mmCIF file of C-alpha atoms and ligand atoms in Angstrom:
data_model
loop_
_atom_site.group_PDB
_atom_site.id
_atom_site.type_symbol
_atom_site.label_atom_id
_atom_site.label_comp_id
_atom_site.label_asym_id
_atom_site.label_seq_id
_atom_site.Cartn_x
_atom_site.Cartn_y
_atom_site.Cartn_z
ATOM 1 C CA MET A 1 -12.858 -5.613 5.354
ATOM 2 C CA ASP A 2 -11.714 -5.648 8.988
ATOM 3 C CA ASN A 3 -8.185 -6.087 10.256
ATOM 4 C CA ALA A 4 -8.846 -9.598 11.603
ATOM 5 C CA THR A 5 -9.983 -10.795 8.156
ATOM 6 C CA LEU A 6 -6.960 -9.207 6.468
ATOM 7 C CA GLU A 7 -4.707 -10.909 9.011
ATOM 8 C CA LEU A 8 -6.448 -14.237 8.454
ATOM 9 C CA LEU A 9 -6.068 -14.006 4.661
ATOM 10 C CA ALA A 10 -2.375 -13.155 5.035
ATOM 11 C CA GLY A 11 -2.075 -16.414 6.968
ATOM 12 C CA VAL A 12 -3.944 -18.296 4.235
ATOM 13 C CA VAL A 13 -1.562 -17.260 1.420
ATOM 14 C CA ASP A 14 1.504 -17.587 3.617
ATOM 15 C CA ASP A 15 0.566 -21.102 4.784
ATOM 16 C CA ALA A 16 -0.208 -22.198 1.211
ATOM 17 C CA ALA A 17 3.270 -21.072 0.106
ATOM 18 C CA ARG A 18 4.992 -22.781 3.023
ATOM 19 C CA GLU A 19 3.036 -25.991 2.643
ATOM 20 C CA ARG A 20 3.210 -25.968 -1.212
ATOM 21 C CA ARG A 21 -0.552 -26.291 -1.489
ATOM 22 C CA ASP A 22 -2.661 -24.629 -4.121
ATOM 23 C CA ILE A 23 -5.789 -22.909 -2.880
ATOM 24 C CA VAL A 24 -8.859 -21.335 -4.449
ATOM 25 C CA LYS A 25 -8.535 -17.655 -5.079
ATOM 26 C CA LEU A 26 -9.393 -15.434 -2.113
ATOM 27 C CA THR A 27 -12.009 -13.413 -4.019
ATOM 28 C CA SER A 28 -14.164 -16.544 -4.432
ATOM 29 C CA GLU A 29 -15.048 -16.363 -0.753
ATOM 30 C CA HIS A 30 -14.338 -12.669 -0.273
ATOM 31 C CA PRO A 31 -15.763 -10.819 -3.282
ATOM 32 C CA ASP A 32 -15.347 -7.532 -1.392
ATOM 33 C CA LEU A 33 -11.550 -7.905 -1.335
ATOM 34 C CA ASP A 34 -10.211 -4.899 -3.237
ATOM 35 C CA PHE A 35 -6.858 -3.682 -4.494
ATOM 36 C CA GLU A 36 -6.034 -1.683 -1.349
ATOM 37 C CA HIS A 37 -6.939 -4.566 0.987
ATOM 38 C CA ALA A 38 -4.804 -6.827 -1.161
ATOM 39 C CA TYR A 39 -1.664 -4.772 -0.590
ATOM 40 C CA VAL A 40 -2.397 -4.796 3.147
ATOM 41 C CA ILE A 41 -2.587 -8.602 3.012
ATOM 42 C CA GLN A 42 0.670 -8.712 1.017
ATOM 43 C CA ARG A 43 2.443 -6.588 3.631
ATOM 44 C CA LYS A 44 1.030 -8.692 6.469
ATOM 45 C CA SER A 45 2.197 -11.905 4.790
ATOM 46 C CA MET A 46 5.668 -10.360 4.383
ATOM 47 C CA ALA A 47 5.654 -9.479 8.076
ATOM 48 C CA ARG A 48 5.067 -13.161 8.814
ATOM 49 C CA ARG A 49 8.096 -14.100 6.709
ATOM 50 C CA VAL A 50 10.213 -11.468 8.428
ATOM 51 C CA ALA A 51 9.098 -12.790 11.823
ATOM 52 C CA ARG A 52 10.443 -16.208 10.733
ATOM 53 C CA GLY A 53 13.825 -14.682 9.917
ATOM 54 C CA GLU A 54 13.562 -13.758 6.232
ATOM 55 C CA ARG A 55 14.837 -10.384 5.113
ATOM 56 C CA VAL A 56 13.168 -8.172 2.512
ATOM 57 C CA ILE A 57 15.923 -7.341 0.002
ATOM 58 C CA GLY A 58 13.971 -5.756 -2.803
ATOM 59 C CA MET A 59 10.819 -5.536 -4.845
ATOM 60 C CA LYS A 60 9.432 -6.603 -8.179
ATOM 61 C CA MET A 61 7.071 -5.227 -10.738
ATOM 62 C CA GLY A 62 4.688 -7.641 -12.424
ATOM 63 C CA LEU A 63 2.279 -7.541 -15.318
ATOM 64 C CA THR A 64 4.220 -4.763 -17.013
ATOM 65 C CA SER A 65 4.251 -6.442 -20.442
ATOM 66 C CA ARG A 66 1.315 -7.146 -22.726
ATOM 67 C CA ALA A 67 2.362 -10.801 -23.068
ATOM 68 C CA LYS A 68 2.154 -11.327 -19.312
ATOM 69 C CA MET A 69 -1.132 -9.457 -18.963
ATOM 70 C CA GLU A 70 -2.701 -11.602 -21.673
ATOM 71 C CA GLN A 71 -1.297 -14.807 -20.183
ATOM 72 C CA VAL A 72 -2.931 -14.306 -16.789
ATOM 73 C CA GLY A 73 -5.864 -12.104 -17.788
ATOM 74 C CA VAL A 74 -4.997 -9.256 -15.442
ATOM 75 C CA HIS A 75 -4.224 -6.004 -17.195
ATOM 76 C CA GLU A 76 -2.709 -3.788 -14.546
ATOM 77 C CA PRO A 77 0.865 -3.553 -13.247
ATOM 78 C CA ILE A 78 1.365 -4.760 -9.682
ATOM 79 C CA TYR A 79 4.280 -5.018 -7.300
ATOM 80 C CA GLY A 80 5.554 -7.569 -4.825
ATOM 81 C CA HIS A 81 8.303 -7.969 -2.237
ATOM 82 C CA LEU A 82 11.477 -10.060 -2.617
ATOM 83 C CA THR A 83 13.250 -11.741 0.292
ATOM 84 C CA ASP A 84 16.714 -13.241 0.706
ATOM 85 C CA GLU A 85 15.180 -16.745 0.723
ATOM 86 C CA MET A 86 13.965 -16.221 -2.848
ATOM 87 C CA MET A 87 17.336 -15.165 -4.267
ATOM 88 C CA ARG A 88 19.686 -17.450 -6.193
ATOM 89 C CA GLY A 89 22.688 -16.975 -8.471
ATOM 90 C CA ASP A 90 23.582 -17.896 -12.025
ATOM 91 C CA GLY A 91 23.690 -21.674 -12.476
ATOM 92 C CA ASP A 92 21.984 -22.515 -9.201
ATOM 93 C CA ASP A 93 19.385 -25.257 -8.897
ATOM 94 C CA LEU A 94 15.659 -24.729 -8.722
ATOM 95 C CA VAL A 95 14.280 -27.393 -6.416
ATOM 96 C CA PHE A 96 10.992 -28.344 -8.031
ATOM 97 C CA ASP A 97 9.563 -30.071 -4.954
ATOM 98 C CA GLU A 98 9.729 -26.837 -2.972
ATOM 99 C CA LEU A 99 7.092 -25.307 -5.235
ATOM 100 C CA ILE A 100 3.536 -25.890 -6.455
ATOM 101 C CA HIS A 101 3.529 -25.361 -10.250
ATOM 102 C CA PRO A 102 6.491 -23.144 -11.093
ATOM 103 C CA ARG A 103 6.743 -21.036 -14.218
ATOM 104 C CA ILE A 104 9.846 -19.167 -15.344
ATOM 105 C CA GLU A 105 10.151 -15.847 -17.127
ATOM 106 C CA PRO A 106 12.843 -13.517 -18.489
ATOM 107 C CA GLU A 107 13.513 -10.401 -16.461
ATOM 108 C CA LEU A 108 15.887 -7.533 -16.006
ATOM 109 C CA ALA A 109 17.115 -6.678 -12.493
ATOM 110 C CA PHE A 110 18.141 -3.265 -11.203
ATOM 111 C CA LEU A 111 20.623 -2.974 -8.354
ATOM 112 C CA ILE A 112 19.812 0.214 -6.477
ATOM 113 C CA GLY A 113 22.869 2.268 -5.505
ATOM 114 C CA ARG A 114 21.195 5.282 -3.886
ATOM 115 C CA ASP A 115 17.903 5.484 -1.971
ATOM 116 C CA LEU A 116 15.146 5.788 -4.560
ATOM 117 C CA ARG A 117 12.089 7.637 -3.347
ATOM 118 C CA GLY A 118 9.152 8.660 -5.514
ATOM 119 C CA PRO A 119 7.756 10.713 -7.045
ATOM 120 C CA VAL A 120 10.351 10.366 -9.794
ATOM 121 C CA THR A 121 10.584 10.343 -13.573
ATOM 122 C CA PRO A 122 12.186 7.337 -15.286
ATOM 123 C CA ALA A 123 15.413 9.329 -15.731
ATOM 124 C CA GLN A 124 15.483 10.292 -12.053
ATOM 125 C CA ALA A 125 14.865 6.671 -11.081
ATOM 126 C CA MET A 126 17.745 5.496 -13.292
ATOM 127 C CA ALA A 127 20.081 7.947 -11.576
ATOM 128 C CA CYS A 128 19.706 5.781 -8.430
ATOM 129 C CA VAL A 129 20.638 2.545 -10.247
ATOM 130 C CA GLU A 130 24.217 1.298 -9.972
ATOM 131 C CA GLY A 131 23.871 -1.919 -11.927
ATOM 132 C CA VAL A 132 21.678 -3.837 -14.326
ATOM 133 C CA CYS A 133 21.722 -7.595 -14.876
ATOM 134 C CA ALA A 134 19.733 -10.336 -16.573
ATOM 135 C CA ALA A 135 17.478 -12.366 -14.276
ATOM 136 C CA LEU A 136 15.181 -15.356 -14.416
ATOM 137 C CA GLU A 137 12.154 -15.158 -12.195
ATOM 138 C CA VAL A 138 10.256 -18.225 -11.024
ATOM 139 C CA ILE A 139 6.634 -17.484 -10.231
ATOM 140 C CA ASP A 140 4.471 -19.934 -8.356
ATOM 141 C CA SER A 141 0.957 -18.646 -7.832
ATOM 142 C CA ARG A 142 -0.581 -20.192 -4.771
ATOM 143 C CA PHE A 143 -3.908 -20.289 -6.629
ATOM 144 C CA VAL A 144 -5.193 -23.325 -8.519
ATOM 145 C CA ASN A 145 -4.189 -23.171 -12.215
ATOM 146 C CA PHE A 146 -2.789 -19.631 -11.839
ATOM 147 C CA GLU A 147 -6.432 -18.461 -11.805
ATOM 148 C CA PHE A 148 -6.764 -15.155 -10.031
ATOM 149 C CA THR A 149 -8.054 -11.621 -10.225
ATOM 150 C CA LEU A 150 -6.020 -8.496 -9.580
ATOM 151 C CA PRO A 151 -6.615 -8.410 -5.776
ATOM 152 C CA ASP A 152 -5.819 -12.137 -5.478
ATOM 153 C CA VAL A 153 -2.440 -11.921 -7.174
ATOM 154 C CA VAL A 154 -1.531 -8.792 -5.225
ATOM 155 C CA ALA A 155 -2.426 -10.500 -1.922
ATOM 156 C CA ASP A 156 -0.283 -13.469 -3.046
ATOM 157 C CA ASN A 157 2.782 -11.209 -3.352
ATOM 158 C CA ALA A 158 2.613 -11.242 -7.157
ATOM 159 C CA SER A 159 3.274 -15.020 -7.257
ATOM 160 C CA SER A 160 6.873 -14.453 -6.107
ATOM 161 C CA SER A 161 8.879 -17.565 -5.285
ATOM 162 C CA ARG A 162 12.468 -17.510 -6.616
ATOM 163 C CA PHE A 163 14.725 -15.323 -8.714
ATOM 164 C CA PHE A 164 18.140 -15.960 -10.217
ATOM 165 C CA LEU A 165 20.477 -13.050 -10.936
ATOM 166 C CA GLY A 166 22.998 -13.094 -13.784
ATOM 167 C CA SER A 167 26.630 -12.512 -12.880
ATOM 168 C CA THR A 168 27.298 -9.808 -15.478
ATOM 169 C CA VAL A 169 26.360 -6.548 -13.793
ATOM 170 C CA ALA A 170 26.615 -3.481 -16.023
ATOM 171 C CA PRO A 171 26.360 0.134 -14.910
ATOM 172 C CA PRO A 172 23.333 1.445 -16.817
ATOM 173 C CA GLU A 173 25.317 4.143 -18.602
ATOM 174 C CA VAL A 174 27.475 1.610 -20.463
ATOM 175 C CA LEU A 175 24.435 -0.077 -22.031
ATOM 176 C CA GLU A 176 23.716 1.064 -25.543
ATOM 177 C CA ASP A 177 19.943 1.009 -25.226
ATOM 178 C CA LEU A 178 18.454 -0.412 -22.039
ATOM 179 C CA GLY A 179 15.056 0.135 -23.637
ATOM 180 C CA ASN A 180 15.600 -2.351 -26.440
ATOM 181 C CA LEU A 181 17.851 -5.254 -25.517
ATOM 182 C CA GLY A 182 17.121 -8.589 -27.179
ATOM 183 C CA VAL A 183 15.936 -11.339 -24.835
ATOM 184 C CA VAL A 184 15.994 -15.086 -25.595
ATOM 185 C CA MET A 185 14.848 -17.658 -23.036
ATOM 186 C CA SER A 186 15.654 -21.272 -23.923
ATOM 187 C CA ILE A 187 14.632 -24.500 -22.247
ATOM 188 C CA ASN A 188 16.801 -27.538 -22.989
ATOM 189 C CA GLY A 189 18.429 -25.694 -25.861
ATOM 190 C CA GLU A 190 15.207 -24.686 -27.572
ATOM 191 C CA ALA A 191 14.316 -20.990 -27.755
ATOM 192 C CA LYS A 192 10.904 -20.765 -26.063
ATOM 193 C CA GLN A 193 10.433 -17.042 -25.622
ATOM 194 C CA ILE A 194 12.011 -14.292 -27.693
ATOM 195 C CA GLY A 195 11.507 -10.626 -27.040
ATOM 196 C CA SER A 196 12.960 -7.305 -26.119
ATOM 197 C CA THR A 197 13.253 -5.199 -22.990
ATOM 198 C CA ALA A 198 11.070 -2.738 -24.936
ATOM 199 C CA ALA A 199 8.133 -4.970 -23.958
ATOM 200 C CA ILE A 200 8.691 -4.174 -20.259
ATOM 201 C CA TYR A 201 6.277 -1.284 -19.813
ATOM 202 C CA GLU A 202 7.700 0.240 -23.011
ATOM 203 C CA HIS A 203 10.968 0.802 -21.132
ATOM 204 C CA PRO A 204 12.300 -0.909 -17.979
ATOM 205 C CA ALA A 205 13.111 2.511 -16.507
ATOM 206 C CA ARG A 206 9.420 3.388 -16.662
ATOM 207 C CA SER A 207 8.653 0.236 -14.703
ATOM 208 C CA LEU A 208 11.191 1.194 -12.027
ATOM 209 C CA ALA A 209 9.851 4.751 -11.724
ATOM 210 C CA THR A 210 6.282 3.467 -11.523
ATOM 211 C CA LEU A 211 7.253 1.139 -8.683
ATOM 212 C CA ALA A 212 8.929 3.977 -6.760
ATOM 213 C CA ASN A 213 5.836 6.119 -7.300
ATOM 214 C CA MET A 214 3.391 3.401 -6.253
ATOM 215 C CA ILE A 215 5.177 2.684 -2.973
ATOM 216 C CA ALA A 216 5.697 6.388 -2.271
ATOM 217 C CA ARG A 217 1.953 6.458 -1.555
ATOM 218 C CA HIS A 218 2.703 4.197 1.421
ATOM 219 C CA ASP A 219 5.657 6.435 2.310
ATOM 220 C CA GLU A 220 8.065 3.661 1.308
ATOM 221 C CA LEU A 221 11.231 3.807 -0.762
ATOM 222 C CA LEU A 222 13.690 1.469 -2.477
ATOM 223 C CA PRO A 223 16.740 1.637 -0.236
ATOM 224 C CA ALA A 224 20.319 1.569 -1.526
ATOM 225 C CA GLY A 225 21.392 -2.052 -1.833
ATOM 226 C CA SER A 226 17.996 -3.369 -2.881
ATOM 227 C CA VAL A 227 17.180 -5.418 -5.975
ATOM 228 C CA VAL A 228 14.282 -4.643 -8.303
ATOM 229 C CA LEU A 229 12.851 -6.941 -10.963
ATOM 230 C CA ALA A 230 11.316 -4.858 -13.745
ATOM 231 C CA GLY A 231 8.720 -7.420 -14.913
ATOM 232 C CA ALA A 232 8.886 -10.189 -17.483
ATOM 233 C CA ALA A 233 9.481 -9.237 -21.115
ATOM 234 C CA THR A 234 7.540 -12.235 -22.446
ATOM 235 C CA ALA A 235 5.019 -14.811 -21.266
ATOM 236 C CA ALA A 236 6.201 -17.381 -18.680
ATOM 237 C CA GLU A 237 6.887 -21.091 -19.293
ATOM 238 C CA PHE A 238 6.171 -24.018 -16.999
ATOM 239 C CA VAL A 239 9.299 -25.900 -15.894
ATOM 240 C CA HIS A 240 9.783 -29.561 -14.999
ATOM 241 C CA PRO A 241 12.496 -31.520 -13.187
ATOM 242 C CA GLY A 242 15.457 -32.062 -15.505
ATOM 243 C CA ASP A 243 14.950 -28.805 -17.421
ATOM 244 C CA ASP A 244 17.885 -26.525 -18.091
ATOM 245 C CA VAL A 245 16.789 -22.958 -18.598
ATOM 246 C CA MET A 246 18.994 -20.246 -20.073
ATOM 247 C CA LEU A 247 18.261 -16.583 -20.578
ATOM 248 C CA ARG A 248 20.433 -14.454 -22.800
ATOM 249 C CA VAL A 249 20.063 -10.683 -22.820
ATOM 250 C CA ASP A 250 21.995 -8.431 -25.226
ATOM 251 C CA GLN A 251 25.083 -6.928 -23.558
ATOM 252 C CA LEU A 252 24.276 -8.641 -20.243
ATOM 253 C CA GLY A 253 25.312 -12.216 -20.936
ATOM 254 C CA ALA A 254 23.427 -15.267 -19.762
ATOM 255 C CA VAL A 255 21.807 -16.627 -16.617
ATOM 256 C CA ARG A 256 21.121 -20.346 -16.168
ATOM 257 C CA VAL A 257 18.884 -22.419 -13.932
ATOM 258 C CA SER A 258 18.780 -26.217 -13.537
ATOM 259 C CA VAL A 259 15.483 -27.649 -12.382
ATOM 260 C CA VAL A 260 16.119 -30.599 -10.067
HETATM 261 C C1 OOG B 1 1.982 -12.770 -11.626
HETATM 262 C C2 OOG B 1 3.386 -12.240 -11.544
HETATM 263 C C3 OOG B 1 3.748 -11.425 -12.755
HETATM 264 C C4 OOG B 1 5.657 -10.478 -14.147
HETATM 265 O O1 OOG B 1 6.871 -10.349 -14.314
HETATM 266 O O2 OOG B 1 4.833 -10.065 -14.972
HETATM 267 C C5 OOG B 1 5.203 -11.182 -12.915
HETATM 268 C C6 OOG B 1 1.886 -14.087 -12.344
HETATM 269 O O3 OOG B 1 2.123 -14.136 -13.558
HETATM 270 O O4 OOG B 1 1.560 -15.097 -11.694
HETATM 271 O O5 OOG B 1 6.035 -11.534 -12.128
HETATM 272 MG MG1 MG B 2 8.034 -11.484 -13.005
#
């Protein structure tokens, strides 16, 4: 696939996101689009955002839990980039009309305190983490009905659209067992998804180390000050205007989102 085509496809996913339009998956017309091309498209689409004034402030892992893999039919972990425009705080609004068909999912966020450069083990990766908090991620695939293959979702920046960070930030060493914290995500007071951080790639630290190792191949690192989402612990839920979503994570308190 030549550079002009990769550039064009970066424009296609970026325009769809900006114009809140769903589009058919890229591999329908470009069956030769592979995993490596897809990350090139993702980086090119991020460059377009940066050129418009957005700032990359972190990264996310996706498809690190069995529940998520089954839900979308893609069985391999992927990563995406997070920008300042995507970030919100506890209790903030999610403006439904800004998005196509948003889904929400329970996450854990790592706040990176020291430059994290792979190759690393999970323990080495955790040594670079200064804080952990609960997070709700809103994903909004640009593809019709969330129907995509692995290269499509990678090119589409892993469906990233918004994320909400909890206000309780704990240094990882004070947590009793980061690898098995209970997770309950409720919508309008009803528990919709119940799980454990154990579902995140068996341990969220493994997800973080895997991310550092994947990007090390591109000679990239997670700089101090960046945010990392470890991947959803459960399947995602569609949201609708008027919904109040709350995530509670053991030892990390709650994070809330109002859909308006
Ligand atoms: C892809 C994004 C997956 C996660 O946490 O597993 C993801 C999607 O489900 O559209 O963010
Ligand atoms: Mg996610």
